[in-house]
Short mmCIF file of C-alpha atoms in Angstrom, two decimals:
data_model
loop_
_atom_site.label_atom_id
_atom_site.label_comp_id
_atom_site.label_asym_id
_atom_site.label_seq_id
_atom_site.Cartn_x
_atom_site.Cartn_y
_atom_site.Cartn_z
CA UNK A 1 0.00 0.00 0.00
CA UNK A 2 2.13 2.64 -1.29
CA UNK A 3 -0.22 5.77 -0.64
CA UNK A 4 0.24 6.48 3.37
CA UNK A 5 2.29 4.81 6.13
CA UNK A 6 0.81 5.01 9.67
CA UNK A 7 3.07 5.68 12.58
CA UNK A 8 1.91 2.98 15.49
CA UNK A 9 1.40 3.59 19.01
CA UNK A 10 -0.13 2.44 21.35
CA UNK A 11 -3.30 3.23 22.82
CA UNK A 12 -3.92 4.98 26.01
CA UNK A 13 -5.56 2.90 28.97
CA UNK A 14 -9.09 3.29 30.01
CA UNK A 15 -10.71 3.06 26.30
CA UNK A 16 -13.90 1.26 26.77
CA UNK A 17 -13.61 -2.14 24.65
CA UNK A 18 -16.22 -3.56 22.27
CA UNK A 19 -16.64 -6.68 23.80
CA UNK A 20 -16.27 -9.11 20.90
CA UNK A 21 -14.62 -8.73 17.66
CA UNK A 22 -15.86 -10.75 15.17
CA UNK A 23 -13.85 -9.60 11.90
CA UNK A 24 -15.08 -10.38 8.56
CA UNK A 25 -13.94 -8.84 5.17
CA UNK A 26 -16.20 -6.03 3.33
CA UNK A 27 -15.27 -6.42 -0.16
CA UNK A 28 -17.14 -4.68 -3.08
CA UNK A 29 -16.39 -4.66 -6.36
CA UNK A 30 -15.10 -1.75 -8.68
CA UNK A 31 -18.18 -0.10 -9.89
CA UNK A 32 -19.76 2.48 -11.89
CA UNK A 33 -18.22 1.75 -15.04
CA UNK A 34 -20.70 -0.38 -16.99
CA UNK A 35 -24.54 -0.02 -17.59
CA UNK A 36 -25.83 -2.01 -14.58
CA UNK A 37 -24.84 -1.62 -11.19
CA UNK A 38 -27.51 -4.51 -9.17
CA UNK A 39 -25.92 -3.86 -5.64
CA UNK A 40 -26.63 -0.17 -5.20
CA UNK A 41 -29.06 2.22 -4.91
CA UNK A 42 -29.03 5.24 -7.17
CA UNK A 43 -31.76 8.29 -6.79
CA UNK A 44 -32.58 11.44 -7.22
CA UNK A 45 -30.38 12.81 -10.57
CA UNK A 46 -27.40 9.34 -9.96
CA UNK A 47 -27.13 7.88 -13.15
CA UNK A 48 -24.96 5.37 -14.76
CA UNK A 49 -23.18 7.71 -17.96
CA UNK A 50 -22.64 3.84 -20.04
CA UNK A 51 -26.17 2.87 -19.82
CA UNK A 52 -28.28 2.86 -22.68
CA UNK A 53 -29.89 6.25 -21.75
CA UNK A 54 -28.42 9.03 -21.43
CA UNK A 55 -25.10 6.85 -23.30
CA UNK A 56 -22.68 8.84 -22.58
CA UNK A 57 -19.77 6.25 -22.54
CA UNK A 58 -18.99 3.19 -23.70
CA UNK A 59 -19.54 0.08 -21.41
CA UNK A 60 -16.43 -0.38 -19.54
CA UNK A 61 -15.79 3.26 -19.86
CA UNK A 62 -18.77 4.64 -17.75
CA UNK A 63 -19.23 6.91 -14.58
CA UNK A 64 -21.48 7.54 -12.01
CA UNK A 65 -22.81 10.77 -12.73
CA UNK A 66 -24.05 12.27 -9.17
CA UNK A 67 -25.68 15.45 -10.89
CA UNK A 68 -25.93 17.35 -14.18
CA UNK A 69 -24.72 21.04 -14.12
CA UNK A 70 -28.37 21.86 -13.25
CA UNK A 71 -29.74 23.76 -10.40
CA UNK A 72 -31.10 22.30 -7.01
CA UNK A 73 -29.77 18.54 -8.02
CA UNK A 74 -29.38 15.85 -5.53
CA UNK A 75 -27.78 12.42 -6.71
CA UNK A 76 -26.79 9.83 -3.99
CA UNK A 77 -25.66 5.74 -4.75
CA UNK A 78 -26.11 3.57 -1.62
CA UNK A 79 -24.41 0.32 -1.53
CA UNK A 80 -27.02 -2.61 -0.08
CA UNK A 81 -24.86 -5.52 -1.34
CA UNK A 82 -23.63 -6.07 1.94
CA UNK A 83 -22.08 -4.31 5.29
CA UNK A 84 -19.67 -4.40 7.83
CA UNK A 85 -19.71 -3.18 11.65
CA UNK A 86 -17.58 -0.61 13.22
CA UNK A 87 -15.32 -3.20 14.91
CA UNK A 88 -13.68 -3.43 11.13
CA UNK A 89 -11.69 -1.29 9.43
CA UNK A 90 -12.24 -0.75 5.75
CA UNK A 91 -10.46 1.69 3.04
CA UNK A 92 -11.92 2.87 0.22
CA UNK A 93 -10.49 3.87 -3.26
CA UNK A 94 -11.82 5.86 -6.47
CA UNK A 95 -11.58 8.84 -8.56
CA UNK A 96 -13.61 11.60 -9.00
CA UNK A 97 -14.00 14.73 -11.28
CA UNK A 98 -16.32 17.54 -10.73
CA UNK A 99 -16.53 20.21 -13.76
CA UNK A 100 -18.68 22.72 -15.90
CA UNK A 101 -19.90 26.04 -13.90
CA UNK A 102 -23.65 27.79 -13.58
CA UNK A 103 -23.15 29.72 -16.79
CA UNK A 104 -25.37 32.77 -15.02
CA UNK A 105 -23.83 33.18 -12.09
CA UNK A 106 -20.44 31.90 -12.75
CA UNK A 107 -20.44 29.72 -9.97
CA UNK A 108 -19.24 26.00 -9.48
CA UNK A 109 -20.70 23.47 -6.73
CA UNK A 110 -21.43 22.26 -4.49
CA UNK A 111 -19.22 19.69 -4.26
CA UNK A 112 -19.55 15.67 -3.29
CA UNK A 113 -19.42 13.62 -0.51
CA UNK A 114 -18.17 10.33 0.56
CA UNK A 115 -20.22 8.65 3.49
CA UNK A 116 -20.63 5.68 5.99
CA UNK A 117 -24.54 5.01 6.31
CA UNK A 118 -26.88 2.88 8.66
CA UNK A 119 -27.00 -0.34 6.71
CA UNK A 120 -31.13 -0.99 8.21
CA UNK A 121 -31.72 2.57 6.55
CA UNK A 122 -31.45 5.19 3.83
CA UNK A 123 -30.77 8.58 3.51
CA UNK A 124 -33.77 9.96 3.11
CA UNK A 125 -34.07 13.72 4.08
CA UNK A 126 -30.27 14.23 2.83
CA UNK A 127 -30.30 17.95 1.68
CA UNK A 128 -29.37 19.86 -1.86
CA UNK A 129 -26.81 22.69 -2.54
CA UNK A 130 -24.01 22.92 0.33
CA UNK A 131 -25.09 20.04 2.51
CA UNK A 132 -23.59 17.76 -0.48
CA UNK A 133 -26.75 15.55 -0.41
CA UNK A 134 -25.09 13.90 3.30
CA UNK A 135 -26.21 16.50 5.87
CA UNK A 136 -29.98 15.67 7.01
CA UNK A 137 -29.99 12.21 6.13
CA UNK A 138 -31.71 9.70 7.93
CA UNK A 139 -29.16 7.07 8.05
CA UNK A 140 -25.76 9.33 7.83
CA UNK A 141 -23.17 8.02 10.28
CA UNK A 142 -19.89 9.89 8.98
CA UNK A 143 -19.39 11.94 5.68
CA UNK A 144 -16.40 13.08 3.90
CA UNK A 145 -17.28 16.29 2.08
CA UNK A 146 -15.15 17.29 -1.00
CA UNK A 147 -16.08 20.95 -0.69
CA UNK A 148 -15.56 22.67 -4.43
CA UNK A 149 -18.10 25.76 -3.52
CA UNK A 150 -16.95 25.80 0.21
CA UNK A 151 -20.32 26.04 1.81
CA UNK A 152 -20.30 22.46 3.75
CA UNK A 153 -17.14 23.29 5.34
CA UNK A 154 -18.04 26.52 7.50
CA UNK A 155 -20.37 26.72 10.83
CA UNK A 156 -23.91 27.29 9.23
CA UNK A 157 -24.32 24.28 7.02
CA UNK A 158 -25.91 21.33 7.82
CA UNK A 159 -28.10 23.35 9.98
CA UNK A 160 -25.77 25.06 11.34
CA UNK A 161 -26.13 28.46 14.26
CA UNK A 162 -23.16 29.94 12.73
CA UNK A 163 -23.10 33.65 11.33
CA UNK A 164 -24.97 33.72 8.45
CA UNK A 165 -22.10 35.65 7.02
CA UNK A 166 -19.59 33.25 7.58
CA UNK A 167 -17.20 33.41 4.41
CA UNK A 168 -17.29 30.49 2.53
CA UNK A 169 -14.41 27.96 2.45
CA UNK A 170 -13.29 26.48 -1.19
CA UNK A 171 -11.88 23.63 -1.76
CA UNK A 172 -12.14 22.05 1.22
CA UNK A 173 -11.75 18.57 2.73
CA UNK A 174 -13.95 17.87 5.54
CA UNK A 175 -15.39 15.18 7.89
CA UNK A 176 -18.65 15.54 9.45
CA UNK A 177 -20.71 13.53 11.64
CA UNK A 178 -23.90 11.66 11.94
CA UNK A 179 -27.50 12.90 11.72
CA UNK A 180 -27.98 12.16 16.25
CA UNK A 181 -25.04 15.11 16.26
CA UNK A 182 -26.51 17.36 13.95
CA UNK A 183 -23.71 16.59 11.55
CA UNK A 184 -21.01 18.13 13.33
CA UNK A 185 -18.28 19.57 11.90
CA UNK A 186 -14.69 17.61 12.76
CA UNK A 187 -11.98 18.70 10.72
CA UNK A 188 -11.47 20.40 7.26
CA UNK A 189 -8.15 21.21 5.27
CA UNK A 190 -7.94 23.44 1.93
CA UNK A 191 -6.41 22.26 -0.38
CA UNK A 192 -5.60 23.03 -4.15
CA UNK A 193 -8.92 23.17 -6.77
CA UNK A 194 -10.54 20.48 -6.29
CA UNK A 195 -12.90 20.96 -9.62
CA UNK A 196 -12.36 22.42 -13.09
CA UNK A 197 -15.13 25.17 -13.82
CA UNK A 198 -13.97 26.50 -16.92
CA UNK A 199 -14.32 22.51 -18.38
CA UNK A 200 -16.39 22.46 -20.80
CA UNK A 201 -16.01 18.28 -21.23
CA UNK A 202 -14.84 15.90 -18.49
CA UNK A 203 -11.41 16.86 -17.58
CA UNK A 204 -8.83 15.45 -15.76
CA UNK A 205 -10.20 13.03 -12.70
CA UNK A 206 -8.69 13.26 -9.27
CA UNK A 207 -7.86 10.02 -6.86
CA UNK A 208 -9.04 10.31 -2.98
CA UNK A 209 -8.92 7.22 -0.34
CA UNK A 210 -10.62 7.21 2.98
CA UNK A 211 -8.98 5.38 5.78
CA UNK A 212 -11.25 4.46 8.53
CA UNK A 213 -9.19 2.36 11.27
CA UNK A 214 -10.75 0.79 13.84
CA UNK A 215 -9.81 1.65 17.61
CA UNK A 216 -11.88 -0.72 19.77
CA UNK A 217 -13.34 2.19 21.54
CA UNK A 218 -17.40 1.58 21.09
CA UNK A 219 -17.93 5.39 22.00
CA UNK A 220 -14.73 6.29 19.10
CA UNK A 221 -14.63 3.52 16.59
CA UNK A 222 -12.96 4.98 13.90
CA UNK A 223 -9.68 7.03 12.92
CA UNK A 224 -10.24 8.26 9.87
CA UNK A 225 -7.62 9.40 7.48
CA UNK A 226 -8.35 11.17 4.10
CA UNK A 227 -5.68 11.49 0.75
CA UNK A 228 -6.14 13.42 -2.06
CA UNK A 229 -4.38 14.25 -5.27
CA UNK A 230 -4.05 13.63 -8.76
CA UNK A 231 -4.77 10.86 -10.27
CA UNK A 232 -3.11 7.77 -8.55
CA UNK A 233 -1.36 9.70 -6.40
CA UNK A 234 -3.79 10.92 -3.79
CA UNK A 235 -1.20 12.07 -0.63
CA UNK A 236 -2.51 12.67 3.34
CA UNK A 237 -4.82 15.65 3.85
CA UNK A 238 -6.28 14.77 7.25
CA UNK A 239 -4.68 11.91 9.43
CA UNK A 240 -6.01 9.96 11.97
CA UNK A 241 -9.08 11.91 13.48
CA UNK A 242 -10.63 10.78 15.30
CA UNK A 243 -14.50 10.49 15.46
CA UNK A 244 -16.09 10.06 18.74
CA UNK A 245 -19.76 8.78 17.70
CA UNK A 246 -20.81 5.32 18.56
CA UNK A 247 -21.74 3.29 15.53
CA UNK A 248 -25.03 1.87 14.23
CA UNK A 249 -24.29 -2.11 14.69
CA UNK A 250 -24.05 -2.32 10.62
CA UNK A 251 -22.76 0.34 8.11
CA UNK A 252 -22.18 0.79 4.40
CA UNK A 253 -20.67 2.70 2.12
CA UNK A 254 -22.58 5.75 -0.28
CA UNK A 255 -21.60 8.87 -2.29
CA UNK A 256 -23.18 11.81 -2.90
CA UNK A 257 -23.47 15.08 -4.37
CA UNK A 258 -25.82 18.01 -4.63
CA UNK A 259 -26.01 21.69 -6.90
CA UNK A 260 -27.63 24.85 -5.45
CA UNK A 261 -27.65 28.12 -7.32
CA UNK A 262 -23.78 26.95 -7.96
CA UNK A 263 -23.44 23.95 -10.70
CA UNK A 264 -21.39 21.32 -11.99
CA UNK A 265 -20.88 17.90 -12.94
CA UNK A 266 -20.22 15.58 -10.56
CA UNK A 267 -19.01 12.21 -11.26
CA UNK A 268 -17.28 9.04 -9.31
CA UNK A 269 -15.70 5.95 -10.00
CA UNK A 270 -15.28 3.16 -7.47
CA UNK A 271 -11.63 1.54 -7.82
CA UNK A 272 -11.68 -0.73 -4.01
CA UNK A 273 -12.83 -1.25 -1.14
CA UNK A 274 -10.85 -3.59 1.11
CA UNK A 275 -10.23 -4.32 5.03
CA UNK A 276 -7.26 -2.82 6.02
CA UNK A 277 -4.21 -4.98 7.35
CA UNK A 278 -0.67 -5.33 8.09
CA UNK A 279 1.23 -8.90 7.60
CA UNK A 280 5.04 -8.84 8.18
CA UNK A 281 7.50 -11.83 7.27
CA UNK A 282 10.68 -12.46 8.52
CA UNK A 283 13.56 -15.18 7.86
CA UNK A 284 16.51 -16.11 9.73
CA UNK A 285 19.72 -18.40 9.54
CA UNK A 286 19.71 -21.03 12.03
CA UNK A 287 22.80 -22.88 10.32
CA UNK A 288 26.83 -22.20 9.99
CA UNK A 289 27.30 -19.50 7.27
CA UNK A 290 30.00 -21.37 5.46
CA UNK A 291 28.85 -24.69 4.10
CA UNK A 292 30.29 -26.96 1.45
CA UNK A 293 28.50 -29.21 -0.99
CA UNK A 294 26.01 -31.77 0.47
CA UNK A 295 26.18 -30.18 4.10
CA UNK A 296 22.90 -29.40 6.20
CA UNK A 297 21.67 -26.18 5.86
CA UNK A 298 18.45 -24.75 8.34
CA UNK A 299 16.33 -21.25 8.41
CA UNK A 300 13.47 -20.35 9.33
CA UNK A 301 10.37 -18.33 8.24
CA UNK A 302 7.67 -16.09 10.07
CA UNK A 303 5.02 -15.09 9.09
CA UNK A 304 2.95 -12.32 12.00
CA UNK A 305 -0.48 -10.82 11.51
CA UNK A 306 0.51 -7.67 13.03
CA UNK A 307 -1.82 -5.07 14.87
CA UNK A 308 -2.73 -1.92 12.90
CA UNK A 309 -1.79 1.51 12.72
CA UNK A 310 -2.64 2.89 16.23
CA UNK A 311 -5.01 0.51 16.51
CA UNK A 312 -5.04 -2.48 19.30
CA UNK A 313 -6.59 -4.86 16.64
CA UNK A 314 -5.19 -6.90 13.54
CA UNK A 315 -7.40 -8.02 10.67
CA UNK A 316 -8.88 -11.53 10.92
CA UNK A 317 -7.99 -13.31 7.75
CA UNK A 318 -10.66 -15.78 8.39
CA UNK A 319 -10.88 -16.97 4.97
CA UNK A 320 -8.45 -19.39 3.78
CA UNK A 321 -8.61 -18.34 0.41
CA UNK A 322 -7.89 -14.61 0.94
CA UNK A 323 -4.69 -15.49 2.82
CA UNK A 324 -1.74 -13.79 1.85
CA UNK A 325 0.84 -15.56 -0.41
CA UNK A 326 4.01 -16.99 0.46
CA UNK A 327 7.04 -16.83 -1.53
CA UNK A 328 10.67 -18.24 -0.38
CA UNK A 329 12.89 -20.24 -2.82
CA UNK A 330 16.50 -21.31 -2.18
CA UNK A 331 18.00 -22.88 -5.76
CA UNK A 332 20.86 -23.96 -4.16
CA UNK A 333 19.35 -26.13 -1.63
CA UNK A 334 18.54 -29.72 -2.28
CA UNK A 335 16.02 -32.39 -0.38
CA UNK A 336 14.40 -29.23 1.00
CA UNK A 337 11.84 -30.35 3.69
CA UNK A 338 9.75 -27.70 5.98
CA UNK A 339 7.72 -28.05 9.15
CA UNK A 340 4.89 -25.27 9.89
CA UNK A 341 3.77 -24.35 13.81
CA UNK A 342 0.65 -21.60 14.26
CA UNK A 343 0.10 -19.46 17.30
CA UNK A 344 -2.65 -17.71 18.11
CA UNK A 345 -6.01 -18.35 18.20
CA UNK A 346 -8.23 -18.74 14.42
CA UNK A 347 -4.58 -19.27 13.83
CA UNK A 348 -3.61 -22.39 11.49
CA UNK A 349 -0.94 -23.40 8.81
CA UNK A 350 -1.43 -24.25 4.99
CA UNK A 351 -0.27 -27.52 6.11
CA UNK A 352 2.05 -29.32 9.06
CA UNK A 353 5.07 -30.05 6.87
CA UNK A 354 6.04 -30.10 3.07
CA UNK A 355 9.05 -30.41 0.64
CA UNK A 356 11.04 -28.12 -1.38
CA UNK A 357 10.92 -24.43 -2.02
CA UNK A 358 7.56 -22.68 -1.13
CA UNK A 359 5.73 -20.81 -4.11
CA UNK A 360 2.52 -19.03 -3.52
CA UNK A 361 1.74 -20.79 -0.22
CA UNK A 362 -1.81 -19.65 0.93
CA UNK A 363 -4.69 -21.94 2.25
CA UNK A 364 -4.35 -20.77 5.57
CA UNK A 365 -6.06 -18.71 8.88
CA UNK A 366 -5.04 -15.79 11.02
CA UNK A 367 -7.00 -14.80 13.77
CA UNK A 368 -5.75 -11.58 16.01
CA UNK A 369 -2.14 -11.25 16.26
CA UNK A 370 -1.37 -14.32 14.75
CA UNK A 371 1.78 -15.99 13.70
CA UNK A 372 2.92 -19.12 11.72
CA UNK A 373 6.50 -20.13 12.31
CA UNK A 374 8.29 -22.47 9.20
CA UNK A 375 11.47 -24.70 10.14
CA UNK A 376 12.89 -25.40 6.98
CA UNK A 377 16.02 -28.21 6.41
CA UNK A 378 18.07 -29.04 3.40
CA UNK A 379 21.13 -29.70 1.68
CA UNK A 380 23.63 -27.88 -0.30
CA UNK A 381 23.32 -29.02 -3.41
CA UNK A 382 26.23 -30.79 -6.00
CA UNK A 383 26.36 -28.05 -8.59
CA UNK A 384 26.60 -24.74 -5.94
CA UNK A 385 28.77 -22.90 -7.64
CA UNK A 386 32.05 -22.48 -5.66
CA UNK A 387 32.75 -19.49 -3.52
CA UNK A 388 29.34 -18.44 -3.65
CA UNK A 389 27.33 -16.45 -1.52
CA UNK A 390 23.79 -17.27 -1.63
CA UNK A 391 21.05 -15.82 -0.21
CA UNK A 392 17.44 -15.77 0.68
CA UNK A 393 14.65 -13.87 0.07
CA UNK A 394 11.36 -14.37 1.00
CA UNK A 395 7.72 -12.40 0.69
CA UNK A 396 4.53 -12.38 1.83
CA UNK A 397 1.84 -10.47 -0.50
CA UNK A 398 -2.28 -9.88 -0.19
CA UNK A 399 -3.89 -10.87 -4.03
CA UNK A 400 -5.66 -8.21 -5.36
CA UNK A 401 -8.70 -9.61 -5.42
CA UNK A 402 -7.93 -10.85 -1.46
CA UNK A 403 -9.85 -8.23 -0.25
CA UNK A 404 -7.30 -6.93 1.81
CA UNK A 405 -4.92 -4.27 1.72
CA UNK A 406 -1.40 -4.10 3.30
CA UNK A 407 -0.81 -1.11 5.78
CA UNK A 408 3.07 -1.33 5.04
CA UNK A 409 4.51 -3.02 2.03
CA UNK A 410 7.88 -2.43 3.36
CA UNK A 411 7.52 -5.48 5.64
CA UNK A 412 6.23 -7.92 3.19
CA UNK A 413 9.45 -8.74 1.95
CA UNK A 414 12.28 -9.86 4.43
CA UNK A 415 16.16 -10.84 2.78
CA UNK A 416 19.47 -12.34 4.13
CA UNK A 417 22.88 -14.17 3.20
CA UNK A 418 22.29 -17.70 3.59
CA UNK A 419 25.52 -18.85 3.26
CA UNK A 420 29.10 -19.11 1.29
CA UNK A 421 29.72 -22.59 -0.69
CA UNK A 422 33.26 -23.34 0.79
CA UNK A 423 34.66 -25.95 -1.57
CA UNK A 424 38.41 -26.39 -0.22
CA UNK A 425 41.54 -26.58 -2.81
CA UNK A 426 42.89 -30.39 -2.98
CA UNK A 427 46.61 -30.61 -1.90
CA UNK A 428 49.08 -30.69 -4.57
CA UNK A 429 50.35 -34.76 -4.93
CA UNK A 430 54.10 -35.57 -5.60
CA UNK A 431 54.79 -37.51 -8.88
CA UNK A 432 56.32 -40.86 -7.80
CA UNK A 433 59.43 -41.90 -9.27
CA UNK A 434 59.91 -45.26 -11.24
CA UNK A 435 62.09 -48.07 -9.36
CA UNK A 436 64.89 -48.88 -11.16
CA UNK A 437 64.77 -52.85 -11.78
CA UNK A 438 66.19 -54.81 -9.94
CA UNK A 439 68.46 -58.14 -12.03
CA UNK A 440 67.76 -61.60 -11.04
CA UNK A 441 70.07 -64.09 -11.02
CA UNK A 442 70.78 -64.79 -14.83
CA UNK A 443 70.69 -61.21 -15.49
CA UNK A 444 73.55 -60.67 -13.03
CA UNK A 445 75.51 -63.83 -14.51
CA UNK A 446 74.70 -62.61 -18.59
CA UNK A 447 75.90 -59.34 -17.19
CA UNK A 448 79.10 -60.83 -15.92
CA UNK A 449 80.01 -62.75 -18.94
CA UNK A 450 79.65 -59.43 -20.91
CA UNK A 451 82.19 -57.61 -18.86
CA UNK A 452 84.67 -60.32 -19.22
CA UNK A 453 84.27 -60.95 -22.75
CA UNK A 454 84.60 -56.98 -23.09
CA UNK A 455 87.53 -57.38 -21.40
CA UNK A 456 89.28 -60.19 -23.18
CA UNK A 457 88.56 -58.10 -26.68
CA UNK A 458 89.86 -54.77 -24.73
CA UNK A 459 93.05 -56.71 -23.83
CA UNK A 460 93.76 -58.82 -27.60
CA UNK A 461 93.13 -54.87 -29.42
CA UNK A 462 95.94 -53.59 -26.94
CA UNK A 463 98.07 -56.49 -27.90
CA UNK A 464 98.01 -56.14 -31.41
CA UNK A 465 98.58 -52.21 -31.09
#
């Protein structure tokens, strides 16, 4: 998860705990781009810009148009495929674009909203111009406001008993709260334009995520972080507010947006929704770091389910199939065997033991704080090339259609030196020398009878001379 890294702590004492937590993943699917959209709720002026009517994009191409640059428009898409309660976290992805102006007055708005709604309700009574079609709503829980016009973000919207004088705010970020508060304001940030008035066709989109991290606190559930930017690079705007309402027991996800006497287009795509999480992996020698060919060579691999961002709770990857992938792979190792131990409880390995390298290695559980620990044996192998240095490298990674997404991606990849192949020099051999032969007996007489003969012809030559 490349976009924002949390700084942990830990949570003061005396936080009132919920009393169970029961973790399961909210997944929903990219949206808004096709004709049909069966698991949410559009009204008022929402429309789908690739269906058949009005057609304004191809299928696969398509938006959710939120309003027309028209006056008094409210547009609002609920999603009712399924929900999630405020003892999970969940982060949210997609892109947005908000352009065109009210030719008459010159003026662009209001602006849209992201929001977290009462699953058992709607959000009926949600109000037009600067309430972004969130304030008044019947089921509202928390809203995001992405403030082009800059009404949502001052003191007198949302019913507000502020001055009704109160300069407006532009381009503003805000967070509000639920309908039992009145929609309170929380916390706002400016930041640069956030729409494109003098558009006269879509223009460029902008990327935003919302963070919401769950505390355990039943009166605070959530810290919620907002990023914003260009596209697919959204950066932090607000960080880790917190919001201090206790939740409806099951929430969902919704956008809006609304136009007063300011217009625009207003238009979102859905890119992910996934529960946030944080798994860390870790490898370690066990075994001399010199090692020569066909010697026993041990590691071992961890795999921890840590807690979250200032948070006292770690997902629950309950689901065997949304388990995170493991990846470790030693070439020069042969007869590779591994043994697996889990701790924790919901806690339990892919399997008790195995052979050879490990290669997307998923079909497992971890419940809160959980940890498998690998043991893995082998041998260096026959063709390790000499002098070596080998090492390992091993990596845990969330699919992307897991439903999950990984707090720190720096963790999910943990490297080491294994070992050296020490393959020693054979000592040099001396060449042995030939024996001379030895002469048996008839070689010793033969020999004798040539000497004397030698000698009788030496002596008749100095005769004659």
């Amino acid at each position: 998860m490349s976009y924002l890294y949390f700084k942990k702590y830990v949570l003061l004492a005396g936080l009132t705990f919920l009393p169970a937590i029961a973790w399961s993943q909210f997944v929903v699917p990219p949206a808004f781009r096709n004709a049909v959209e069966l698991q949410w709720n559009l009204t008022g002026s929402a429309q789908l810009t690739a269906a058949s009517s009005p057609g304004y994009d191809a299928a696969g191409s398509g938006w959710l148009r939120l309003t027309e640059n028209a006056r008094q428009q409210t547009g609002s898409a609920q999603y009712t495929g399924a929900s999630f309660s405020a003892e999970e976290g969940v982060i949210i992805d997609f892109d947005y674009v908000m352009w065109m102006t009210d030719a008459p007055t010159d003026l662009a708005g209001d602006g849209l909203s992201f929001y977290l709604y009462d699953a058992t309700k709607g959000m009926t009574g949600a109000k037009h111009g600067g309430d972004l079609g969130y304030c008044g709503g019947d089921g509202g829980y928390l809203g995001v406001g992405f403030d082009a016009y800059g009404y949502f973000s001052t003191d007198i919207a949302c019913g507000g008993l502020g001055d009704p004088n109160t300069p407006r705010i532009p381009n503003t970020i805000a967070i509000r709260g639920p309908l039992s508060s009145s929609n309170t304001y929380l916390a706002g940030t400016n930041v640069p334009a956030l729409n494109n008035p003098d558009a006269t066709a879509r223009a460029v989109d902008r990327s935003a995520r919302i963070v919401l991290v769950p505390t355990g606190d039943a009166n605070s559930p959530f810290l919620v972080s907002v990023l914003d930017g260009p596209t697919g690079a959204p950066a932090p705007i607000i960080t880790d507010q917190p919001f201090p309402y206790a939740a409806p027991p099951q929430l969902s996800i919704g956008f809006s947006a609304s136009t007063g006497t300011a217009t625009q287009i207003h238009e979102v795509r859905l890119n992910k929704v996934a529960v946030p999480a944080d798994v860390q992996i870790d490898v370690a020698m066990t075994s001399p770091t010199s090692r020569r060919h066909g010697d026993p060579v041990s590691y071992t691999l961890s795999v921890k389910n840590n807690t979250l961002s200032n948070s006292p709770l770690s997902a629950k990857i309950d689901v065997p199939s949304s388990a995170p992938l493991i990846n470790d792979r030693i070439p020069e190792l042969s007869n590779k065997t591994w043994t697996c131990t889990a701790s924790g409880a919901g806690t339990t390995c892919p399997a008790a033991s195995g052979s050879g390298d490990i290669a997307d290695l998923g079909n497992y559980t971890m419940g809160q704080s959980g940890e498998l620990n690998f043991v893995f044996q082998g041998e260096v192998d026959q063709a390790a090339v000499c002098n070596a240095s080998v090492g390992n490298s091993a990596s845990v990674d969330f699919t992307p259609t897991s439903g999950f997404a990984d707090e720190d991606p720096a963790n999910n990849q943990s490297s080491s030196t294994a070992f050296v192949v020490d393959c020693p020099t054979d000592p040099i051999k001396p060449v042995p020398t030939k024996p001379v032969p030895a002469l048996g007996v008839w070689g010793l007489s033969l020999l004798s009878m040539g000497l004397i003969g030698w000698g009788a012809i030496a002596q008749r030559r100095n005769r004659k001379g």
